[in-house]
Each structure stands twice: as structure tokens, then as C-alpha cells.
Amino acid sequence: MRTVHRVWLCTLLLAAPLQAQQDFRFGVLGLFHPHELELLPEEGQALSVSADGATATSALVLNGEPGHRQLLFRAEGNRVLAGSRSASRWTATARDGGAVSFRLAVPEKFHRIYRARLTIEARNGVLLAVTAMDQETAVASIVAAEMDEAAPLEALKAQAVATRSFLAAGPRHLDFDFCDTTHCQFRKSPPPLTSRVFSAVQATRGQVLAYRGKPLAAMYTSRCGGQTRTLRDVGMEPGEAYPYYSVRCQWCRRHPATWQSKIGASGEPPRPGNERSRIAAARQWGWSAIPGSDFTVTADNAGWRLEGHSVGHGVGMCQMGASGMANAGAGFREILSHYYPNTELITLP
Ligand SMILES: [Zn+2]
Ligand SMILES: [Zn+2]
């Protein structure tokens, strides 16, 4: 299972819930602050690329054939050059206007494959790429990034519900709904329709966790160490938001694991059980230096020595524990009600 580190402090700053079945808009590759982006169709796909306000007949077509293999977008102030044509906004879709598979690259640095509709705009010389997709495709993409596909099906279903709840709880950005960093957790192409992840998503279609009648931006953790934490335990005031509860995790108790790391001795050592302190330490030393919030600190002459028993912030569903419960016969509803007490499962219209 992947190690999950989430900067989740914005969870408490939620906007109004989105409508069900509305497309979600993910800002992608923003970490690179790209001035140029290269767009290529995936094999066998044809992309129709049009400028805002242009007629369909003037669309550029990318179909992988000579002269139609790729298109370079370049920011010019608040406008975008596509090849030699300039527009304030470009859209790439399948020929019928729907989602299409494509590769988007920051030249010579990074690329990722998406199945979505794409828009590209510019803000002060930096390109803003946004992929739009329906709720269930978005849920499947996130579950595929967050869980091992070999995890038991009921654990994948629990993760699908938690993820859908997170999305349904509302957007976290202004130019788009969610970003593709650990802040908003969108980091992967959708899995194949035949995958177990997709089955788990389909089996829970539309279902979300709700607290006081509203979808909950459900947090989860990789490995809780035996007891999950409340928001207050990690130094947060929940206010009106879901407070989370500290629940026992049998799997982590039966499978204790530790990590060790060493960090330099400048300043104060990170405080155990305090997520703000952990995030600050991770910014300085990297997440691998402080993978979990439950640790002890000792000083030696070279710096601080940390020994930890959990991976992640420890709040919400423990992913290892969820797999353990599923292997012991629990269904996804039981898993969710164990890790998220006092919530209800509702189906979005
Ligand atoms: Zn974000
Ligand atoms: Zn656990």
C-alpha cells in the first residue's frame, strides 16, 4: 500500500457541496509553473483542439499522423499560443466533445496521461491546465493512486466512498476544484474499466459519508499504529466540522511496525502528534524523514533521532486496518462505520 502524506489543513475550509454528477475540474501540472506544455493523443485517439469561440470546423486535429502528432502550447501573458495561433483559452476533447485519452507534458521534465476534457489558459505567463471529468472517473483515478489494486475489494469500496465524500464536500481552489498535489490528492490516470478499482467504484456508485447531513471531506491515513486520532489530538480545532474519533485498529496492533530517521539539529525538534509541526518538519527535511505523526524524539550529537509507529497523520480510516478488516470478513459499510463513527452513508441524487 502506498504511503500517504496529506497536507490536509484546508479540509476545514469547505465551500458549499457540489451537485451530484457535476463534472469535477482538476488543475494539473501546476507545481511546474509551466510556460510550455506539449499535448499528444494516446494511441488510436483523435483530439479536437479549438480556440475559445472558434467554430468546430476550425478545430485543429491531433490524431498521431504526420503533421498531427503533437501541439505545443506557450503562455504569452494571459494568452496562449497553440503552434502559431493565439487565443485566450484552448479546449481539447474527443471529436464528439467528450473525454479523450491524451498525454500532457512539461517538455523535458514530466508527463502524465489523462482521460478527460482539457482546457488551457494562461495567467501572467504561466499555463493553467485543467482536466474535467465526471465524478466516478475522478473517484476511480484517486482510488487507483491511493490504494494498491491488490487490496481486498471491500477495502477498495471503503476507499471509494471516502474519496467520493472528499470530492462531494466541495472545491478547494478558485480556478478549478482540486489540484494534483498531496493537497488535493489527484495524481493518476483513471484505471482500466476492467480493473478491481473500477469495480469497487461502480459497486458504491454515488455513495458518500455524511456528517450532520453534509458530505464529509473524509481524511484517511496509511497506517495508524493501533489507534486513530481525533482532530484535536493532532492540534486542530474541529469547530463545526466532523471532529473524528480515536478508534482502536486491530490490524495495526497485531502488525506493529516502526520507522527511524535522523534529522539535523537546527531549531526545535518536531512535536509528536502535531500535524502542523510535522508538515513544517516535512517541508524542511522531506516527508521520508517524518512519515508519521506518532514518534519519539531523542537528541544525539548530530541531530534528532526519530522513531515512529504510524504512517500518515493518523486521522480517519486506516488503510492498512481497512484491508485487515476486509480480510477478516468485514464489508465496506462496517469498515466505514468503524473508522468514521457518527457518520451516515447517503447516496447522492
Ligand atoms: Zn489542492
Ligand atoms: Zn491502523
mmCIF file of N, CA and C in Angstrom, residues 175-283:
data_model
loop_
_atom_site.group_PDB
_atom_site.id
_atom_site.type_symbol
_atom_site.label_atom_id
_atom_site.label_comp_id
_atom_site.label_asym_id
_atom_site.label_seq_id
_atom_site.Cartn_x
_atom_site.Cartn_y
_atom_site.Cartn_z
ATOM 1 N N ASP A 175 -9.594 28.603 -9.399
ATOM 2 C CA ASP A 175 -9.569 28.426 -10.857
ATOM 3 C C ASP A 175 -10.078 27.046 -11.274
ATOM 4 N N PHE A 176 -10.124 26.115 -10.326
ATOM 5 C CA PHE A 176 -10.598 24.755 -10.586
ATOM 6 C C PHE A 176 -11.014 24.198 -9.239
ATOM 7 N N ASP A 177 -11.455 22.944 -9.215
ATOM 8 C CA ASP A 177 -11.977 22.409 -7.954
ATOM 9 C C ASP A 177 -10.878 21.831 -7.059
ATOM 10 N N PHE A 178 -9.981 21.036 -7.682
ATOM 11 C CA PHE A 178 -8.955 20.330 -6.911
ATOM 12 C C PHE A 178 -7.641 20.381 -7.687
ATOM 13 N N CYS A 179 -6.523 20.260 -6.960
ATOM 14 C CA CYS A 179 -5.224 20.237 -7.638
ATOM 15 C C CYS A 179 -4.669 18.807 -7.651
ATOM 16 N N ASP A 180 -3.495 18.644 -8.248
ATOM 17 C CA ASP A 180 -2.940 17.290 -8.381
ATOM 18 C C ASP A 180 -1.745 17.065 -7.458
ATOM 19 N N THR A 181 -1.713 17.768 -6.352
ATOM 20 C CA THR A 181 -0.647 17.530 -5.372
ATOM 21 C C THR A 181 -1.248 16.823 -4.162
ATOM 22 N N THR A 182 -0.412 16.590 -3.165
ATOM 23 C CA THR A 182 -0.916 15.962 -1.933
ATOM 24 C C THR A 182 -1.991 16.830 -1.276
ATOM 25 N N HIS A 183 -2.029 18.106 -1.590
ATOM 26 C CA HIS A 183 -3.065 18.970 -1.009
ATOM 27 C C HIS A 183 -4.460 18.449 -1.342
ATOM 28 N N CYS A 184 -4.673 18.075 -2.595
ATOM 29 C CA CYS A 184 -5.998 17.615 -3.023
ATOM 30 C C CYS A 184 -6.006 16.176 -3.527
ATOM 31 N N GLN A 185 -4.860 15.556 -3.630
ATOM 32 C CA GLN A 185 -4.769 14.118 -3.844
ATOM 33 C C GLN A 185 -5.198 13.565 -5.203
ATOM 34 N N PHE A 186 -5.126 14.371 -6.259
ATOM 35 C CA PHE A 186 -5.436 13.798 -7.569
ATOM 36 C C PHE A 186 -4.141 13.579 -8.331
ATOM 37 N N ARG A 187 -3.734 12.322 -8.532
ATOM 38 C CA ARG A 187 -2.379 12.107 -9.023
ATOM 39 C C ARG A 187 -2.247 10.995 -10.042
ATOM 40 N N LYS A 188 -3.298 10.520 -10.635
ATOM 41 C CA LYS A 188 -3.106 9.371 -11.510
ATOM 42 C C LYS A 188 -4.168 9.330 -12.603
ATOM 43 N N SER A 189 -3.827 8.636 -13.693
ATOM 44 C CA SER A 189 -4.806 8.409 -14.751
ATOM 45 C C SER A 189 -5.867 7.442 -14.238
ATOM 46 N N PRO A 190 -7.074 7.472 -14.830
ATOM 47 C CA PRO A 190 -8.080 6.505 -14.387
ATOM 48 C C PRO A 190 -7.648 5.080 -14.697
ATOM 49 N N PRO A 191 -8.006 4.128 -13.827
ATOM 50 C CA PRO A 191 -7.646 2.737 -14.087
ATOM 51 C C PRO A 191 -8.512 2.175 -15.206
ATOM 52 N N PRO A 192 -8.109 1.044 -15.819
ATOM 53 C CA PRO A 192 -8.952 0.446 -16.867
ATOM 54 C C PRO A 192 -10.334 0.079 -16.319
ATOM 55 N N LEU A 193 -11.318 0.095 -17.216
ATOM 56 C CA LEU A 193 -12.695 -0.210 -16.795
ATOM 57 C C LEU A 193 -12.815 -1.624 -16.235
ATOM 58 N N THR A 194 -11.877 -2.488 -16.599
ATOM 59 C CA THR A 194 -11.934 -3.880 -16.140
ATOM 60 C C THR A 194 -11.216 -4.082 -14.805
ATOM 61 N N SER A 195 -10.643 -3.008 -14.231
ATOM 62 C CA SER A 195 -9.837 -3.183 -13.015
ATOM 63 C C SER A 195 -10.714 -3.390 -11.785
ATOM 64 N N ARG A 196 -10.116 -3.931 -10.724
ATOM 65 C CA ARG A 196 -10.839 -4.129 -9.466
ATOM 66 C C ARG A 196 -11.201 -2.781 -8.849
ATOM 67 N N VAL A 197 -10.338 -1.787 -9.039
ATOM 68 C CA VAL A 197 -10.655 -0.459 -8.513
ATOM 69 C C VAL A 197 -11.957 0.051 -9.138
ATOM 70 N N PHE A 198 -12.071 -0.117 -10.437
ATOM 71 C CA PHE A 198 -13.288 0.358 -11.103
ATOM 72 C C PHE A 198 -14.524 -0.403 -10.603
ATOM 73 N N SER A 199 -14.356 -1.716 -10.366
ATOM 74 C CA SER A 199 -15.485 -2.490 -9.814
ATOM 75 C C SER A 199 -15.908 -1.932 -8.471
ATOM 76 N N ALA A 200 -14.917 -1.586 -7.630
ATOM 77 C CA ALA A 200 -15.226 -1.052 -6.302
ATOM 78 C C ALA A 200 -15.942 0.293 -6.415
ATOM 79 N N VAL A 201 -15.515 1.090 -7.385
ATOM 80 C CA VAL A 201 -16.150 2.397 -7.580
ATOM 81 C C VAL A 201 -17.588 2.213 -8.058
ATOM 82 N N GLN A 202 -17.763 1.325 -9.018
ATOM 83 C CA GLN A 202 -19.116 1.099 -9.548
ATOM 84 C C GLN A 202 -20.049 0.520 -8.499
ATOM 85 N N ALA A 203 -19.510 -0.372 -7.648
ATOM 86 C CA ALA A 203 -20.352 -1.027 -6.639
ATOM 87 C C ALA A 203 -20.837 -0.048 -5.578
ATOM 88 N N THR A 204 -20.164 1.098 -5.446
ATOM 89 C CA THR A 204 -20.561 2.082 -4.429
ATOM 90 C C THR A 204 -21.034 3.378 -5.087
ATOM 91 N N ARG A 205 -21.373 3.296 -6.348
ATOM 92 C CA ARG A 205 -21.689 4.490 -7.145
ATOM 93 C C ARG A 205 -22.586 5.481 -6.384
ATOM 94 N N GLY A 206 -22.146 6.728 -6.321
ATOM 95 C CA GLY A 206 -22.951 7.792 -5.716
ATOM 96 C C GLY A 206 -22.941 7.826 -4.197
ATOM 97 N N GLN A 207 -22.378 6.811 -3.536
ATOM 98 C CA GLN A 207 -22.459 6.760 -2.073
ATOM 99 C C GLN A 207 -21.362 7.604 -1.430
ATOM 100 N N VAL A 208 -21.772 8.399 -0.441
ATOM 101 C CA VAL A 208 -20.812 9.231 0.298
ATOM 102 C C VAL A 208 -21.093 9.138 1.791
ATOM 103 N N LEU A 209 -20.080 9.480 2.569
ATOM 104 C CA LEU A 209 -20.235 9.596 4.014
ATOM 105 C C LEU A 209 -20.739 10.995 4.326
ATOM 106 N N ALA A 210 -21.695 11.082 5.234
ATOM 107 C CA ALA A 210 -22.199 12.402 5.593
ATOM 108 C C ALA A 210 -22.153 12.576 7.103
ATOM 109 N N TYR A 211 -21.917 13.815 7.508
ATOM 110 C CA TYR A 211 -21.938 14.187 8.916
ATOM 111 C C TYR A 211 -22.882 15.366 9.040
ATOM 112 N N ARG A 212 -23.865 15.257 9.906
ATOM 113 C CA ARG A 212 -24.907 16.280 10.044
ATOM 114 C C ARG A 212 -25.519 16.623 8.690
ATOM 115 N N GLY A 213 -25.716 15.577 7.871
ATOM 116 C CA GLY A 213 -26.438 15.741 6.608
ATOM 117 C C GLY A 213 -25.610 16.221 5.434
ATOM 118 N N LYS A 214 -24.329 16.528 5.652
ATOM 119 C CA LYS A 214 -23.495 17.041 4.550
ATOM 120 C C LYS A 214 -22.347 16.083 4.260
ATOM 121 N N PRO A 215 -21.954 15.950 2.962
ATOM 122 C CA PRO A 215 -20.801 15.099 2.662
ATOM 123 C C PRO A 215 -19.572 15.550 3.458
ATOM 124 N N LEU A 216 -18.824 14.574 3.890
ATOM 125 C CA LEU A 216 -17.675 14.813 4.758
ATOM 126 C C LEU A 216 -16.394 14.718 3.929
ATOM 127 N N ALA A 217 -15.504 15.692 4.046
ATOM 128 C CA ALA A 217 -14.220 15.639 3.313
ATOM 129 C C ALA A 217 -13.326 14.619 4.009
ATOM 130 N N ALA A 218 -13.640 13.346 3.802
ATOM 131 C CA ALA A 218 -13.093 12.260 4.630
ATOM 132 C C ALA A 218 -11.573 12.179 4.531
ATOM 133 N N MET A 219 -10.932 12.210 5.683
ATOM 134 C CA MET A 219 -9.482 12.024 5.745
ATOM 135 C C MET A 219 -9.194 10.550 5.999
ATOM 136 N N TYR A 220 -8.033 10.097 5.572
ATOM 137 C CA TYR A 220 -7.623 8.726 5.845
ATOM 138 C C TYR A 220 -6.114 8.695 5.956
ATOM 139 N N THR A 221 -5.638 7.605 6.519
ATOM 140 C CA THR A 221 -4.218 7.546 6.848
ATOM 141 C C THR A 221 -3.677 6.195 6.421
ATOM 142 N N SER A 222 -2.393 6.120 6.159
ATOM 143 C CA SER A 222 -1.842 4.897 5.612
ATOM 144 C C SER A 222 -1.792 3.769 6.647
ATOM 145 N N ARG A 223 -1.295 4.098 7.844
ATOM 146 C CA ARG A 223 -1.064 3.079 8.868
ATOM 147 C C ARG A 223 -1.116 3.780 10.214
ATOM 148 N N CYS A 224 -2.160 3.525 10.991
ATOM 149 C CA CYS A 224 -2.403 4.391 12.161
ATOM 150 C C CYS A 224 -1.550 4.040 13.363
ATOM 151 N N GLY A 225 -0.979 2.841 13.409
ATOM 152 C CA GLY A 225 -0.161 2.457 14.551
ATOM 153 C C GLY A 225 -0.939 1.832 15.694
ATOM 154 N N GLY A 226 -2.257 1.642 15.532
ATOM 155 C CA GLY A 226 -3.024 0.932 16.560
ATOM 156 C C GLY A 226 -4.193 1.707 17.121
ATOM 157 N N GLN A 227 -4.195 3.020 16.932
ATOM 158 C CA GLN A 227 -5.281 3.858 17.451
ATOM 159 C C GLN A 227 -5.345 5.095 16.569
ATOM 160 N N THR A 228 -6.504 5.361 15.994
ATOM 161 C CA THR A 228 -6.597 6.575 15.167
ATOM 162 C C THR A 228 -6.731 7.790 16.076
ATOM 163 N N ARG A 229 -6.651 8.972 15.495
ATOM 164 C CA ARG A 229 -6.610 10.202 16.274
ATOM 165 C C ARG A 229 -7.784 11.114 15.933
ATOM 166 N N THR A 230 -8.121 11.937 16.888
ATOM 167 C CA THR A 230 -9.116 12.978 16.620
ATOM 168 C C THR A 230 -8.384 14.185 16.038
ATOM 169 N N LEU A 231 -9.154 15.129 15.495
ATOM 170 C CA LEU A 231 -8.521 16.361 15.006
ATOM 171 C C LEU A 231 -7.800 17.067 16.142
ATOM 172 N N ARG A 232 -8.447 17.080 17.317
ATOM 173 C CA ARG A 232 -7.828 17.769 18.456
ATOM 174 C C ARG A 232 -6.501 17.106 18.838
ATOM 175 N N ASP A 233 -6.463 15.758 18.725
ATOM 176 C CA ASP A 233 -5.220 15.032 19.044
ATOM 177 C C ASP A 233 -4.042 15.519 18.207
ATOM 178 N N VAL A 234 -4.319 15.958 16.973
ATOM 179 C CA VAL A 234 -3.211 16.387 16.105
ATOM 180 C C VAL A 234 -3.117 17.914 16.030
ATOM 181 N N GLY A 235 -3.729 18.577 16.990
ATOM 182 C CA GLY A 235 -3.533 20.018 17.114
ATOM 183 C C GLY A 235 -4.489 20.874 16.310
ATOM 184 N N MET A 236 -5.652 20.301 15.898
ATOM 185 C CA MET A 236 -6.621 21.065 15.125
ATOM 186 C C MET A 236 -7.902 21.234 15.918
ATOM 187 N N GLU A 237 -8.537 22.393 15.761
ATOM 188 C CA GLU A 237 -9.846 22.615 16.360
ATOM 189 C C GLU A 237 -10.910 22.303 15.315
ATOM 190 N N PRO A 238 -11.761 21.323 15.559
ATOM 191 C CA PRO A 238 -12.709 20.944 14.508
ATOM 192 C C PRO A 238 -13.823 21.955 14.263
ATOM 193 N N GLY A 239 -14.156 22.786 15.253
ATOM 194 C CA GLY A 239 -15.276 23.707 15.055
ATOM 195 C C GLY A 239 -16.538 22.928 14.736
ATOM 196 N N GLU A 240 -17.229 23.333 13.656
ATOM 197 C CA GLU A 240 -18.468 22.662 13.260
ATOM 198 C C GLU A 240 -18.211 21.421 12.421
ATOM 199 N N ALA A 241 -16.944 21.227 12.007
ATOM 200 C CA ALA A 241 -16.622 20.112 11.112
ATOM 201 C C ALA A 241 -16.631 18.793 11.883
ATOM 202 N N TYR A 242 -16.584 17.713 11.164
ATOM 203 C CA TYR A 242 -16.512 16.392 11.778
ATOM 204 C C TYR A 242 -15.257 16.329 12.658
ATOM 205 N N PRO A 243 -15.396 15.947 13.936
ATOM 206 C CA PRO A 243 -14.229 16.018 14.835
ATOM 207 C C PRO A 243 -13.284 14.826 14.713
ATOM 208 N N TYR A 244 -13.753 13.760 14.075
ATOM 209 C CA TYR A 244 -13.064 12.458 14.048
ATOM 210 C C TYR A 244 -13.010 11.893 15.472
ATOM 211 N N TYR A 245 -12.791 10.592 15.543
ATOM 212 C CA TYR A 245 -12.790 9.900 16.827
ATOM 213 C C TYR A 245 -11.567 9.011 16.871
ATOM 214 N N SER A 246 -11.123 8.735 18.069
ATOM 215 C CA SER A 246 -9.971 7.857 18.235
ATOM 216 C C SER A 246 -10.505 6.432 18.399
ATOM 217 N N VAL A 247 -10.258 5.593 17.403
ATOM 218 C CA VAL A 247 -10.763 4.210 17.470
ATOM 219 C C VAL A 247 -9.587 3.234 17.411
ATOM 220 N N ARG A 248 -9.814 2.075 18.018
ATOM 221 C CA ARG A 248 -8.768 1.037 18.003
ATOM 222 C C ARG A 248 -8.642 0.453 16.605
ATOM 223 N N CYS A 249 -7.435 0.099 16.238
ATOM 224 C CA CYS A 249 -7.214 -0.542 14.942
ATOM 225 C C CYS A 249 -6.509 -1.865 15.209
ATOM 226 N N GLN A 250 -7.284 -2.941 15.103
ATOM 227 C CA GLN A 250 -6.734 -4.256 15.472
ATOM 228 C C GLN A 250 -5.565 -4.653 14.582
ATOM 229 N N TRP A 251 -5.699 -4.364 13.293
ATOM 230 C CA TRP A 251 -4.650 -4.800 12.372
ATOM 231 C C TRP A 251 -3.306 -4.184 12.760
ATOM 232 N N CYS A 252 -3.303 -2.873 13.009
ATOM 233 C CA CYS A 252 -2.033 -2.213 13.355
ATOM 234 C C CYS A 252 -1.505 -2.710 14.700
ATOM 235 N N ARG A 253 -2.415 -3.066 15.619
ATOM 236 C CA ARG A 253 -1.932 -3.602 16.907
ATOM 237 C C ARG A 253 -1.264 -4.961 16.720
ATOM 238 N N ARG A 254 -1.817 -5.737 15.794
ATOM 239 C CA ARG A 254 -1.233 -7.074 15.564
ATOM 240 C C ARG A 254 -0.008 -7.022 14.670
ATOM 241 N N HIS A 255 0.144 -5.948 13.929
ATOM 242 C CA HIS A 255 1.264 -5.849 12.988
ATOM 243 C C HIS A 255 2.051 -4.565 13.247
ATOM 244 N N PRO A 256 2.648 -4.464 14.445
ATOM 245 C CA PRO A 256 3.383 -3.223 14.725
ATOM 246 C C PRO A 256 4.569 -3.076 13.778
ATOM 247 N N ALA A 257 4.838 -1.851 13.407
ATOM 248 C CA ALA A 257 5.992 -1.581 12.527
ATOM 249 C C ALA A 257 6.580 -0.259 12.972
ATOM 250 N N THR A 258 7.850 -0.119 12.818
ATOM 251 C CA THR A 258 8.471 1.144 13.209
ATOM 252 C C THR A 258 9.292 1.704 12.051
ATOM 253 N N TRP A 259 9.489 2.979 12.113
ATOM 254 C CA TRP A 259 10.427 3.619 11.187
ATOM 255 C C TRP A 259 11.388 4.479 12.010
ATOM 256 N N GLN A 260 12.569 4.679 11.465
ATOM 257 C CA GLN A 260 13.564 5.540 12.124
ATOM 258 C C GLN A 260 14.068 6.561 11.114
ATOM 259 N N SER A 261 14.379 7.720 11.603
ATOM 260 C CA SER A 261 15.055 8.677 10.732
ATOM 261 C C SER A 261 15.906 9.602 11.588
ATOM 262 N N LYS A 262 16.802 10.301 10.906
ATOM 263 C CA LYS A 262 17.649 11.270 11.602
ATOM 264 C C LYS A 262 17.541 12.587 10.874
ATOM 265 N N ILE A 263 17.379 13.645 11.634
ATOM 266 C CA ILE A 263 17.355 14.966 11.002
ATOM 267 C C ILE A 263 18.329 15.873 11.741
ATOM 268 N N GLY A 264 18.741 16.932 11.056
ATOM 269 C CA GLY A 264 19.711 17.856 11.637
ATOM 270 C C GLY A 264 19.145 18.578 12.843
ATOM 271 N N ALA A 265 20.018 19.202 13.617
ATOM 272 C CA ALA A 265 19.603 19.710 14.924
ATOM 273 C C ALA A 265 19.263 21.190 14.948
ATOM 274 N N SER A 266 19.046 21.813 13.772
ATOM 275 C CA SER A 266 18.750 23.241 13.837
ATOM 276 C C SER A 266 17.327 23.451 14.339
ATOM 277 N N GLY A 267 17.176 24.414 15.236
ATOM 278 C CA GLY A 267 15.848 24.768 15.740
ATOM 279 C C GLY A 267 15.274 23.725 16.671
ATOM 280 N N GLU A 268 13.940 23.821 16.820
ATOM 281 C CA GLU A 268 13.213 22.923 17.716
ATOM 282 C C GLU A 268 12.992 21.583 17.034
ATOM 283 N N PRO A 269 12.963 20.488 17.783
ATOM 284 C CA PRO A 269 12.606 19.215 17.156
ATOM 285 C C PRO A 269 11.112 19.196 16.835
ATOM 286 N N PRO A 270 10.671 18.405 15.848
ATOM 287 C CA PRO A 270 9.241 18.314 15.576
ATOM 288 C C PRO A 270 8.497 17.740 16.782
ATOM 289 N N ARG A 271 7.255 18.206 16.957
ATOM 290 C CA ARG A 271 6.463 17.731 18.102
ATOM 291 C C ARG A 271 5.632 16.533 17.687
ATOM 292 N N PRO A 272 5.704 15.431 18.429
ATOM 293 C CA PRO A 272 4.865 14.275 18.096
ATOM 294 C C PRO A 272 3.384 14.639 18.203
ATOM 295 N N GLY A 273 2.567 14.033 17.362
ATOM 296 C CA GLY A 273 1.119 14.215 17.473
ATOM 297 C C GLY A 273 0.660 15.607 17.104
ATOM 298 N N ASN A 274 1.466 16.352 16.399
ATOM 299 C CA ASN A 274 1.022 17.685 15.999
ATOM 300 C C ASN A 274 1.257 17.832 14.502
ATOM 301 N N GLU A 275 0.156 17.887 13.750
ATOM 302 C CA GLU A 275 0.268 17.827 12.305
ATOM 303 C C GLU A 275 0.912 19.088 11.725
ATOM 304 N N ARG A 276 0.657 20.224 12.340
ATOM 305 C CA ARG A 276 1.307 21.457 11.850
ATOM 306 C C ARG A 276 2.822 21.333 11.980
ATOM 307 N N SER A 277 3.257 20.815 13.119
ATOM 308 C CA SER A 277 4.684 20.656 13.361
ATOM 309 C C SER A 277 5.273 19.643 12.378
ATOM 310 N N ARG A 278 4.515 18.562 12.097
ATOM 311 C CA ARG A 278 5.011 17.540 11.170
ATOM 312 C C ARG A 278 5.130 18.104 9.747
ATOM 313 N N ILE A 279 4.129 18.892 9.338
ATOM 314 C CA ILE A 279 4.173 19.484 7.994
ATOM 315 C C ILE A 279 5.365 20.436 7.880
ATOM 316 N N ALA A 280 5.589 21.211 8.937
ATOM 317 C CA ALA A 280 6.728 22.141 8.917
ATOM 318 C C ALA A 280 8.041 21.365 8.809
ATOM 319 N N ALA A 281 8.155 20.270 9.565
ATOM 320 C CA ALA A 281 9.379 19.463 9.515
ATOM 321 C C ALA A 281 9.539 18.817 8.138
ATOM 322 N N ALA A 282 8.402 18.363 7.559
ATOM 323 C CA ALA A 282 8.469 17.711 6.247
ATOM 324 C C ALA A 282 8.903 18.696 5.172
ATOM 325 N N ARG A 283 8.465 19.965 5.310
ATOM 326 C CA ARG A 283 8.904 20.970 4.330
ATOM 327 C C ARG A 283 10.407 21.117 4.372
#
